[in-house]
mmCIF file of C-alpha atoms in Angstrom:
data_model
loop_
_atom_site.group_PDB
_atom_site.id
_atom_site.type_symbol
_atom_site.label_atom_id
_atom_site.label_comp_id
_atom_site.label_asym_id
_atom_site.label_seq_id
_atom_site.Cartn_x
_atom_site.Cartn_y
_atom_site.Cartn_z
ATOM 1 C CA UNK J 106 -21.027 97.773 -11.626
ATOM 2 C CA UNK J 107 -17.924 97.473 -9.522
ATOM 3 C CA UNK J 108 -16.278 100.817 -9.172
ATOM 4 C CA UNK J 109 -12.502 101.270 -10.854
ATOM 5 C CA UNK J 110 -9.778 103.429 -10.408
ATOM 6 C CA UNK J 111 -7.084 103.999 -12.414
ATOM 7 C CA UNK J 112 -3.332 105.584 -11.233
ATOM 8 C CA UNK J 113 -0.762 106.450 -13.167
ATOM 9 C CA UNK J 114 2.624 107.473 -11.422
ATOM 10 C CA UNK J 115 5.704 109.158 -13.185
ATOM 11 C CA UNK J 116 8.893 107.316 -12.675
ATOM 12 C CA UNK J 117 9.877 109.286 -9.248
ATOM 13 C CA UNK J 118 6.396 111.055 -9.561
ATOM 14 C CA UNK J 119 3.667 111.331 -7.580
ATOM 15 C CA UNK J 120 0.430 109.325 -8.499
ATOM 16 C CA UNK J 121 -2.150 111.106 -10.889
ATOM 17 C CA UNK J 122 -5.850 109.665 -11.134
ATOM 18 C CA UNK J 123 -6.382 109.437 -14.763
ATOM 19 C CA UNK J 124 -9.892 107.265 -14.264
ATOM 20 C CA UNK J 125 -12.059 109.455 -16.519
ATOM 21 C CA UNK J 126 -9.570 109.798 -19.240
ATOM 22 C CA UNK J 127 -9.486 106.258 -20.173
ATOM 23 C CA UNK J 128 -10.684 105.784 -23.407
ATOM 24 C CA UNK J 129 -9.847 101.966 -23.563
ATOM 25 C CA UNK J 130 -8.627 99.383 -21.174
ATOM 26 C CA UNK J 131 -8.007 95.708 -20.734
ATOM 27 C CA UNK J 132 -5.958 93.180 -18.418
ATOM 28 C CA UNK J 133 -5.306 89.964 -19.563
ATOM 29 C CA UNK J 134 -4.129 86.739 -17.701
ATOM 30 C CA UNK J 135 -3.360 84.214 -19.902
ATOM 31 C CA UNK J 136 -2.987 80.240 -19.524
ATOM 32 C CA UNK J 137 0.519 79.308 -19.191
ATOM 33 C CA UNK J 138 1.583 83.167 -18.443
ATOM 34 C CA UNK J 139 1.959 84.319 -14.314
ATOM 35 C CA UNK J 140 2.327 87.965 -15.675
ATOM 36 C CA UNK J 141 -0.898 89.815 -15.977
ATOM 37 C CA UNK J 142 -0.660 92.777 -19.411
ATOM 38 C CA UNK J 143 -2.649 95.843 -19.534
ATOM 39 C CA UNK J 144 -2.874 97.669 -22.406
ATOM 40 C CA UNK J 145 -4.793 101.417 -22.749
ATOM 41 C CA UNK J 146 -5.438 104.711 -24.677
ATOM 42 C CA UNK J 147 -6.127 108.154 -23.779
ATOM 43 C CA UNK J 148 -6.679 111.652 -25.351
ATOM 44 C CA UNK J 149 -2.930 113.114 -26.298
ATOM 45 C CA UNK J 150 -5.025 116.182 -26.468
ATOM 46 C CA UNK J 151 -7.166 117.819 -23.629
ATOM 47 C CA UNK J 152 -7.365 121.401 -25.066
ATOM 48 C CA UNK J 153 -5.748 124.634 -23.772
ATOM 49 C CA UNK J 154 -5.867 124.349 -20.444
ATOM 50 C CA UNK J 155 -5.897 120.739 -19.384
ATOM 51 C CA UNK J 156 -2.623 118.658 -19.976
ATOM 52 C CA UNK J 157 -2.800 115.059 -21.138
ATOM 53 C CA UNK J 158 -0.790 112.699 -19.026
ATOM 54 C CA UNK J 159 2.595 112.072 -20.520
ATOM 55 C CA UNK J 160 2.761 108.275 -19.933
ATOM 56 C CA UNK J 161 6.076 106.862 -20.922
ATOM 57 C CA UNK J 162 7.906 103.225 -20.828
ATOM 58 C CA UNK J 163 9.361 103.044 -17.441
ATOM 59 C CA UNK J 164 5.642 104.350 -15.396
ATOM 60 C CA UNK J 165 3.500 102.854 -13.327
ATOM 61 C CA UNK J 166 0.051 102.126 -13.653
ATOM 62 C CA UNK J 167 -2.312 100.844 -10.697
ATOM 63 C CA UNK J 168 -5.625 99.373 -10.790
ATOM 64 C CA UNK J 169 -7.652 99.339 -7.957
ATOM 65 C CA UNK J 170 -11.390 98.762 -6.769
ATOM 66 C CA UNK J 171 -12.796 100.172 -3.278
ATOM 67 C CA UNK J 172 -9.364 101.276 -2.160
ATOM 68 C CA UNK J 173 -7.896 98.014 -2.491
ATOM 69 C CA UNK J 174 -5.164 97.743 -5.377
ATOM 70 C CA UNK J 175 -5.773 94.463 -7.661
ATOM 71 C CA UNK J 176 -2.894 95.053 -9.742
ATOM 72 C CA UNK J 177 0.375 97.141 -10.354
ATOM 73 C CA UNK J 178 1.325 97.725 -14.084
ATOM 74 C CA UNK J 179 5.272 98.462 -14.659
ATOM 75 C CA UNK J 180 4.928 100.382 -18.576
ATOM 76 C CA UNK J 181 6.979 98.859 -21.227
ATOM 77 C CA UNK J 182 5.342 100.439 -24.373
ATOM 78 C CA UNK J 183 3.948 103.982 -24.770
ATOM 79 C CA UNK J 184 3.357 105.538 -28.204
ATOM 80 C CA UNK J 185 1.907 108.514 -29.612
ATOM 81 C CA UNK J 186 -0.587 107.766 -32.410
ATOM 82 C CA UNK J 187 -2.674 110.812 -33.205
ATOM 83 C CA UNK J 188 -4.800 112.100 -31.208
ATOM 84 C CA UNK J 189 -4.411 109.115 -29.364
ATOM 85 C CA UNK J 190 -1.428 107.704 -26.676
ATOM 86 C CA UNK J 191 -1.404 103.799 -26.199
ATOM 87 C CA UNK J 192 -0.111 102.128 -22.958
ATOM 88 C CA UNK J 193 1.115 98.901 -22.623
ATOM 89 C CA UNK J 194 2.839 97.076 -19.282
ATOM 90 C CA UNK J 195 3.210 93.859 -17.533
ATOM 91 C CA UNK J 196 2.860 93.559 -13.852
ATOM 92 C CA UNK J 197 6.029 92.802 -11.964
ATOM 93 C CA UNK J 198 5.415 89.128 -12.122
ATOM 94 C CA UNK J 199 7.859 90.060 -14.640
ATOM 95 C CA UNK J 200 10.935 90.286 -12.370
ATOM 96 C CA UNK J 201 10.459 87.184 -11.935
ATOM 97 C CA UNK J 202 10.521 86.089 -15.107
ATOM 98 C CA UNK J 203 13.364 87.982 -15.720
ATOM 99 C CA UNK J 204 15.704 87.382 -12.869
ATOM 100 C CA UNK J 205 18.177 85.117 -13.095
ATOM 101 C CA UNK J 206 19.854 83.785 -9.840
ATOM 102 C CA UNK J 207 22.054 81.323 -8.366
ATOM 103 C CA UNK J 208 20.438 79.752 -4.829
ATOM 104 C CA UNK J 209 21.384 76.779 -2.670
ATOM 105 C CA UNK J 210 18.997 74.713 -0.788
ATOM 106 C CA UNK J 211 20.570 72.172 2.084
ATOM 107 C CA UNK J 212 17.233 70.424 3.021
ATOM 108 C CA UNK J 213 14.708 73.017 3.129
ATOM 109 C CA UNK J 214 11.022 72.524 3.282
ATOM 110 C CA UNK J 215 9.868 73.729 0.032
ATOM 111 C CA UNK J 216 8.237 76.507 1.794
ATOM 112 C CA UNK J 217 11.149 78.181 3.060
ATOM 113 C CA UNK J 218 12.728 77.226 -0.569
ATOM 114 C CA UNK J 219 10.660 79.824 -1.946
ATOM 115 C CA UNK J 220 10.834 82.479 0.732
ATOM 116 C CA UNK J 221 14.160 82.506 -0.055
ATOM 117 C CA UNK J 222 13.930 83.150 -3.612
ATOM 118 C CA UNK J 223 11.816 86.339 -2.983
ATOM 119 C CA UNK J 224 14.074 87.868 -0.156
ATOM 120 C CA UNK J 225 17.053 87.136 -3.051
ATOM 121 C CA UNK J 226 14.940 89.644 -5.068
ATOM 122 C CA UNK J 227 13.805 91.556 -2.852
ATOM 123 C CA UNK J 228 10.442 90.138 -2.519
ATOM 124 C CA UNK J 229 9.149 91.070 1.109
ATOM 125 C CA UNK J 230 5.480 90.730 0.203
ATOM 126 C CA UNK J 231 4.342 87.183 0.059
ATOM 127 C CA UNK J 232 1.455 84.729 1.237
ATOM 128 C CA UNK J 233 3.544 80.971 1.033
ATOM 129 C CA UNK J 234 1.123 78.189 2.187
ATOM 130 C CA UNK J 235 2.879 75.473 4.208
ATOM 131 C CA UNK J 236 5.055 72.921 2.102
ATOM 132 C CA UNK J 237 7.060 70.297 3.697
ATOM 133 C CA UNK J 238 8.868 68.585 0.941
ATOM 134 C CA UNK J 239 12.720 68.355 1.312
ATOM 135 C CA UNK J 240 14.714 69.988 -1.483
ATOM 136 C CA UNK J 241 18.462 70.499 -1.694
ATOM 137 C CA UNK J 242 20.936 71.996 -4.501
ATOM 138 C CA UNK J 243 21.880 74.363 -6.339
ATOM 139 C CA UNK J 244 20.208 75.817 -8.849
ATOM 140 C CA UNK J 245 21.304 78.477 -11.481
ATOM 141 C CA UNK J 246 17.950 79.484 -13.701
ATOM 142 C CA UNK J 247 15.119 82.099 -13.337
ATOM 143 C CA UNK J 248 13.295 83.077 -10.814
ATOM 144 C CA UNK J 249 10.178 81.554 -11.861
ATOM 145 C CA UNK J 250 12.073 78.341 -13.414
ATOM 146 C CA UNK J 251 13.216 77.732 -9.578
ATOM 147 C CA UNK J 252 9.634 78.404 -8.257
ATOM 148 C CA UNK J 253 8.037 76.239 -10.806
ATOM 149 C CA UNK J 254 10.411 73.045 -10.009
ATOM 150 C CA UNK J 255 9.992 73.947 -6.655
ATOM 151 C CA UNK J 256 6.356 73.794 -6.417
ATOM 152 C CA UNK J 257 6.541 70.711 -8.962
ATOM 153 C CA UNK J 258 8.772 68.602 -6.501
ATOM 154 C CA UNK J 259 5.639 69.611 -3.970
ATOM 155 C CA UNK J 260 3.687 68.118 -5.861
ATOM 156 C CA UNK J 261 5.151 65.069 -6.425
ATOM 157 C CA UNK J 262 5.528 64.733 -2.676
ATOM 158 C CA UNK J 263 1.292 65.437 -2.326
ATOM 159 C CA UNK J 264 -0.431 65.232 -5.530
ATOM 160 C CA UNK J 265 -1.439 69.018 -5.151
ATOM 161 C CA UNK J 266 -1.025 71.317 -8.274
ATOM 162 C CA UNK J 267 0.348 74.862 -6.942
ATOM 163 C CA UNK J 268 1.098 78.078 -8.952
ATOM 164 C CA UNK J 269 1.617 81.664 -8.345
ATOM 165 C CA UNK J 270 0.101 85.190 -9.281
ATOM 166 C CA UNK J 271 1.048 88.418 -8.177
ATOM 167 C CA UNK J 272 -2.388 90.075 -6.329
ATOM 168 C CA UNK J 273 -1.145 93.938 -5.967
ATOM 169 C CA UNK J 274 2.014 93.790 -4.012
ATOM 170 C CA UNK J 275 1.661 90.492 -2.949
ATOM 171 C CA UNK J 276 3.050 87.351 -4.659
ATOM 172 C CA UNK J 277 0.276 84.482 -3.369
ATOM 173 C CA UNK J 278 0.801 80.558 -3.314
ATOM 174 C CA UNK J 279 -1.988 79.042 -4.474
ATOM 175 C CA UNK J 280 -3.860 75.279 -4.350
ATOM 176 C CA UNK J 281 -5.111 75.195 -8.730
ATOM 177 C CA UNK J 282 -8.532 75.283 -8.666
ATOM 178 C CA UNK J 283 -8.459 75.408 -4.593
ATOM 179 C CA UNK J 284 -10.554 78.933 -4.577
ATOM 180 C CA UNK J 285 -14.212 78.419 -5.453
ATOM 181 C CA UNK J 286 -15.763 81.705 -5.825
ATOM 182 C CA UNK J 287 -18.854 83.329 -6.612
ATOM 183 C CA UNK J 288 -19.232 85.737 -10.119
ATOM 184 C CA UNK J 289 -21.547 88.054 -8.533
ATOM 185 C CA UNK J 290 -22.129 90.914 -11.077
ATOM 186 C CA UNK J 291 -24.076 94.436 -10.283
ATOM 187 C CA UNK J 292 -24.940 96.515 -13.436
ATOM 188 C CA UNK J 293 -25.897 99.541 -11.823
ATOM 189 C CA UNK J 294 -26.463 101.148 -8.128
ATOM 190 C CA UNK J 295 -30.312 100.326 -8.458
ATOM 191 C CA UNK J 296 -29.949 96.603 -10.597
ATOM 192 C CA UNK J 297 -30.016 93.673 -8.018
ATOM 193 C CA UNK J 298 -26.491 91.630 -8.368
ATOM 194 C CA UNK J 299 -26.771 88.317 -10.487
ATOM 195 C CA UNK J 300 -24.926 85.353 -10.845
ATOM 196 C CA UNK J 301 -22.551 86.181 -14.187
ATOM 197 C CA UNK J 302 -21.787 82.199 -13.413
ATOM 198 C CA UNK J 303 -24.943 81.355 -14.902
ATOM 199 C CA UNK J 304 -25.932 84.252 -17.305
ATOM 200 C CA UNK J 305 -23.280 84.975 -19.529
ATOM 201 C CA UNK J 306 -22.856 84.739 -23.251
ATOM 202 C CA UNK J 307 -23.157 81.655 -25.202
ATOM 203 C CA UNK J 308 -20.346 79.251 -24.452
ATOM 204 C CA UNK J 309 -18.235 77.034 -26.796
ATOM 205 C CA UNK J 310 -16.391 73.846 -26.101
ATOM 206 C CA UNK J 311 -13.992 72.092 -27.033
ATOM 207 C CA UNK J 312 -11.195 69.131 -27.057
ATOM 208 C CA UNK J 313 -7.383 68.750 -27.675
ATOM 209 C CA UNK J 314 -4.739 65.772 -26.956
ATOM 210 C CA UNK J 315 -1.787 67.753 -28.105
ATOM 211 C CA UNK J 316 -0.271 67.675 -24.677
ATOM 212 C CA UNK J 317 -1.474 64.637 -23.419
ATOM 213 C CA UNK J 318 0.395 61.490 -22.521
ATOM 214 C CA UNK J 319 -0.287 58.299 -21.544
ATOM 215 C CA UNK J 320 2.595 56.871 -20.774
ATOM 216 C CA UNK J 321 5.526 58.212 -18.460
ATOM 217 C CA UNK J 322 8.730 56.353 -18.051
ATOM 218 C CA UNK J 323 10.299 57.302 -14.270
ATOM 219 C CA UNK J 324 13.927 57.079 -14.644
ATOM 220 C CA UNK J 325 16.895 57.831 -11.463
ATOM 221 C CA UNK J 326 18.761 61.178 -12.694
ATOM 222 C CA UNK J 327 22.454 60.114 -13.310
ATOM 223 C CA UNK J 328 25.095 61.398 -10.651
ATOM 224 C CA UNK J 329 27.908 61.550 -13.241
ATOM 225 C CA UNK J 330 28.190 63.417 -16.707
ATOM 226 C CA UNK J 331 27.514 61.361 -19.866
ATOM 227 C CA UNK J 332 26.186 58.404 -17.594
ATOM 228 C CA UNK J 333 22.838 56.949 -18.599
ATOM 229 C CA UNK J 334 19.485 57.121 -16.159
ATOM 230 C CA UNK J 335 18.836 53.694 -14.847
ATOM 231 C CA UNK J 336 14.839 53.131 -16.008
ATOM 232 C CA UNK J 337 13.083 52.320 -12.707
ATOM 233 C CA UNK J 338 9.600 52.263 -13.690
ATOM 234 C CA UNK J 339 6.998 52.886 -16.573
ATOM 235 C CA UNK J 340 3.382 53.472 -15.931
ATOM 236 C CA UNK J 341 0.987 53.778 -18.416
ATOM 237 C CA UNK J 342 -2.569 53.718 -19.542
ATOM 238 C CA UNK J 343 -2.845 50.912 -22.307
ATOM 239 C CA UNK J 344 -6.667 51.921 -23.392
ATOM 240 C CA UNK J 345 -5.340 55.789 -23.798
ATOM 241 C CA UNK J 346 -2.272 54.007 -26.106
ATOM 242 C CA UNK J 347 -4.773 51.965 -28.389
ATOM 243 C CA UNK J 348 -6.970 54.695 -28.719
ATOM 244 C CA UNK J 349 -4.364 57.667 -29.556
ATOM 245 C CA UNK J 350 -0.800 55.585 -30.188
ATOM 246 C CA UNK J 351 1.775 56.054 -27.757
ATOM 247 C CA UNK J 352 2.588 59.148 -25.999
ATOM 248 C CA UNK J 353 5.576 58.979 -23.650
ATOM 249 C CA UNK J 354 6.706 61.643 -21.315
ATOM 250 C CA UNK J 355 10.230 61.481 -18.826
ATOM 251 C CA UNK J 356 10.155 61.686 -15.420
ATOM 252 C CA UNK J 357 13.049 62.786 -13.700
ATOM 253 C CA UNK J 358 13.695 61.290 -10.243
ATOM 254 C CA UNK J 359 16.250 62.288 -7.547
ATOM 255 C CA UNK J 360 17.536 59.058 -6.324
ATOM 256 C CA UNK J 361 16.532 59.717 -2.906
ATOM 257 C CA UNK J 362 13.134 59.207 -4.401
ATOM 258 C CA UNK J 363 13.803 55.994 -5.311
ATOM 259 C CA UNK J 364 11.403 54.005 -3.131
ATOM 260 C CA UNK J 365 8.526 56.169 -4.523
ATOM 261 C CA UNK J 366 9.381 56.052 -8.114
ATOM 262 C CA UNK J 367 6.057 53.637 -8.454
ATOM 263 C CA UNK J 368 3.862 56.116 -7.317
ATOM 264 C CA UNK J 369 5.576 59.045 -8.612
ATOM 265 C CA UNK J 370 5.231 57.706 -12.031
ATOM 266 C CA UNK J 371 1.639 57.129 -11.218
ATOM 267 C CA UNK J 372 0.645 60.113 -10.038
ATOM 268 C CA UNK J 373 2.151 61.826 -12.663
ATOM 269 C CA UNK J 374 0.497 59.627 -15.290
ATOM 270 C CA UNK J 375 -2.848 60.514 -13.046
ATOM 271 C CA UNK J 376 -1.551 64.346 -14.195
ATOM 272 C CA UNK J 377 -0.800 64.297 -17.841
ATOM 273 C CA UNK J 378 -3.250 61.555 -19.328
ATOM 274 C CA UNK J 379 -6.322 64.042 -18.872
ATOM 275 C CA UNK J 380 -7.846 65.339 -22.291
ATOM 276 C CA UNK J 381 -7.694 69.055 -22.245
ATOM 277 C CA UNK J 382 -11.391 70.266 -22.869
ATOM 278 C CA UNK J 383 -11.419 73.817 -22.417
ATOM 279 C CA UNK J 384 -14.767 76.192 -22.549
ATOM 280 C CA UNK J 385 -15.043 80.038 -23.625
ATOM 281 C CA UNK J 386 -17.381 82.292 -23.342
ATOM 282 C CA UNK J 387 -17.704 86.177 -22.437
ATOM 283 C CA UNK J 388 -19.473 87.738 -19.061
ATOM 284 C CA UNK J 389 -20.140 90.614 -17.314
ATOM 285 C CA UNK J 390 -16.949 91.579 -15.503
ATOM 286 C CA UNK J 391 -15.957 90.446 -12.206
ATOM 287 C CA UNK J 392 -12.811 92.210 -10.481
ATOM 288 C CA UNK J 393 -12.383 89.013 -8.890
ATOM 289 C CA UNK J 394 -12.221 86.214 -11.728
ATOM 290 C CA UNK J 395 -8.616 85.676 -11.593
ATOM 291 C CA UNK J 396 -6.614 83.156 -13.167
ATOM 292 C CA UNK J 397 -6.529 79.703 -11.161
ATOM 293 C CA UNK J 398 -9.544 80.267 -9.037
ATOM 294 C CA UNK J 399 -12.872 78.175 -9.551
ATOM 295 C CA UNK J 400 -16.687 78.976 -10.107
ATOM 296 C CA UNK J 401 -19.555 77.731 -10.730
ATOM 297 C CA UNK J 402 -20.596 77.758 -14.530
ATOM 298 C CA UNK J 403 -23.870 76.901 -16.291
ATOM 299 C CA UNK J 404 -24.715 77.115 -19.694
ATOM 300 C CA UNK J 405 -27.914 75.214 -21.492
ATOM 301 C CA UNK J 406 -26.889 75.088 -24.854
ATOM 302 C CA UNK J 407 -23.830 73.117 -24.056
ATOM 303 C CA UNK J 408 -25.611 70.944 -21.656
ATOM 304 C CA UNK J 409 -22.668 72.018 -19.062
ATOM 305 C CA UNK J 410 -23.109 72.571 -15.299
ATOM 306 C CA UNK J 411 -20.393 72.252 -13.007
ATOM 307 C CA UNK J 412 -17.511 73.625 -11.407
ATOM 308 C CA UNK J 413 -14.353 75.370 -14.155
ATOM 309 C CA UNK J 414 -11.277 76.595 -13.013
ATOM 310 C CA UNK J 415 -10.603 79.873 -15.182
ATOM 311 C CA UNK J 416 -7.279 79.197 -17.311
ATOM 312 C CA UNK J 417 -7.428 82.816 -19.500
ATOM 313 C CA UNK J 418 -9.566 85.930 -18.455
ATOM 314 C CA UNK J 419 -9.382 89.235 -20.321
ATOM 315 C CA UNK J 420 -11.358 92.306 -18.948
ATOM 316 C CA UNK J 421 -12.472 94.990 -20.785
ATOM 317 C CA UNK J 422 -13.952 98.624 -19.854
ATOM 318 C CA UNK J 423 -14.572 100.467 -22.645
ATOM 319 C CA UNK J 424 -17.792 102.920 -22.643
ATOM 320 C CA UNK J 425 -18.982 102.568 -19.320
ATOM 321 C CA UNK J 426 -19.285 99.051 -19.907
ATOM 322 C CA UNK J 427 -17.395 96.027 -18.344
ATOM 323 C CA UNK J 428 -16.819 92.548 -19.794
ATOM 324 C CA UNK J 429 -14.517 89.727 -19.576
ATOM 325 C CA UNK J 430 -13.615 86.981 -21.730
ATOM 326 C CA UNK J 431 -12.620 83.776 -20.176
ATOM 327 C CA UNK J 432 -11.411 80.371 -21.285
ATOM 328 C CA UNK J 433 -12.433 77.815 -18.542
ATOM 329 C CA UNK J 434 -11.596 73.983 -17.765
ATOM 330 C CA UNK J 435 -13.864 71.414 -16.359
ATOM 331 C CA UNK J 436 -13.537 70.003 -13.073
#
């Protein structure tokens, strides 16, 4: 089983290994969510002569495997429930949540867009893929609001769907579903390694239009308060309409978009129309499942084989024993 340690550091402090101590522990990524939570308990009480860490809000936890730190917790909750002290944290995807700035763009590539909205937080750590799309103005919002239009406006430029995750110190760009890798579990020091891909825990399946549309209206964003968009374009999916009713969605267009408004619309019709069919199931952990990369997944009583980009994963290490649930989508 892949090896764990677990760090706990004092505000101003100097790390302590509290690996052994750990009676509970999971990390959750969750659809929707770029901020990984942890949440833990430990022993308030070691006996006489062996003091129980004194976690409080405001600490720092660190997770890592082989020397190489997977994530950094920043401690919002600790309470004391006897005999018991429970942890809980975010990892400082938060700060960009929680920022809120005011930034300027005059033409940059979307690339350096975003490389400036981690220097104006102090972000030095950073793996930003090449991304040539023009943007320009100024935007007043969150952090992750501006990332999240920036890499949308990407997108519309070459039909690739980016996000971002924080991966220790580092804040990484990353293609959605662009990472296929392998779920290569190891029980024990003498146990050969097997495919957790393949056996896992029965799976369940299932479907949902709530967020689907199947019809998006492209309209020119208005230069002057209180003016109406001009409608350019509307594409839409007219067996999708009969089947469900109509679903509309608005798409915003700068006007120096306008020649592309056809295929914007498109595209982004392309996007939303899919029906979300999502897949669960638990497996032996994997320090690497992470949320937006892709695996292989096989499971006979569904009848499912194929490649799933993992939406949710929650790990668990409780008892010696490592697990993760994950919710998965078909690709």
């Amino acid at each position: 089983m892949e090896e764990l340690s677990v760090f706990y550091t004092p505000a101003g402090g100097e790390a302590e290994e509290i690996t052994e101590i750990i009676e509970g522990l999971s990390i959750s990524e969750q659809d929707g969510s770029r901020t990984a939570e942890i949440s833990l308990s430990l022993s308030d009480e070691r006996g006489q002569y062996l003091r129980s860490p004194q976690i409080m809000a405001g600490d720092t936890v660190t997770i890592k495997t082989g020397g190489e730190v997977l994530y950094i917790f920043s401690v919002e909750k600790a309470s004391r429930e006897y005999p018991k002290r429970k942890v809980s944290g975010r990892d400082f995807g938060l700060f960009l949540e929680q920022n809120e700035i005011v930034i300027q763009f005059d033409g940059d590539s979307v690339s350096d867009g975003v490389k400036k909205v981690f220097a104006q937080v102090g972000i030095s750590e950073y793996d930003v893929p090449e991304m040539g799309a023009a943007i320009s103005g100024v935007y007043c919002d969150s952090c992750e609001d501006i990332l999240e239009e920036l890499l949308d406006t990407q997108r519309l430029s070459d039909g690739k769907e980016r996000d971002w995750r924080l991966e220790g110190e580092k804040v990484v760009i990353f293609e959605v579903g662009g990472e296929v890798i392998e779920l290569r579990h190891k029980p024990a020091e003498n146990v050969a390694e097997f495919d957790a891909g393949v056996y896992h825990g029965r799976g369940s399946y299932g479907h949902d239009i709530s967020g689907m549309y199947n019809a998006v209206k492209a309209v020119i964003k208005s230069t002057s308060e209180g003016e109406m968009p001009s409608v350019e374009y509307t594409a839409e999916d007219s067996e999708l309409i009969k089947k469900y009713g109509r679903r509309e969605k608005l798409l915003n267009v700068s006007s120096d978009k306008e020649a592309e408004i056809e295929s914007l619309a498109a595209e982004e019709l392309k996007e939303v129309s899919e029906i979300d069919r999502t897949l669960k199931a638990e497996f032996p952990g994997v320090t690497s499942a992470r949320r937006g990369k892709a695996f292989n997944f096989k499971d006979e009583y569904l009848g499912i084989e194929g490649t799933v980009r993992i939406l949710s994963v929650k790990h668990s290490f409780s008892e010696g024993r490592y697990t993760m649930e994950m919710e998965m989508k078909m690709m």
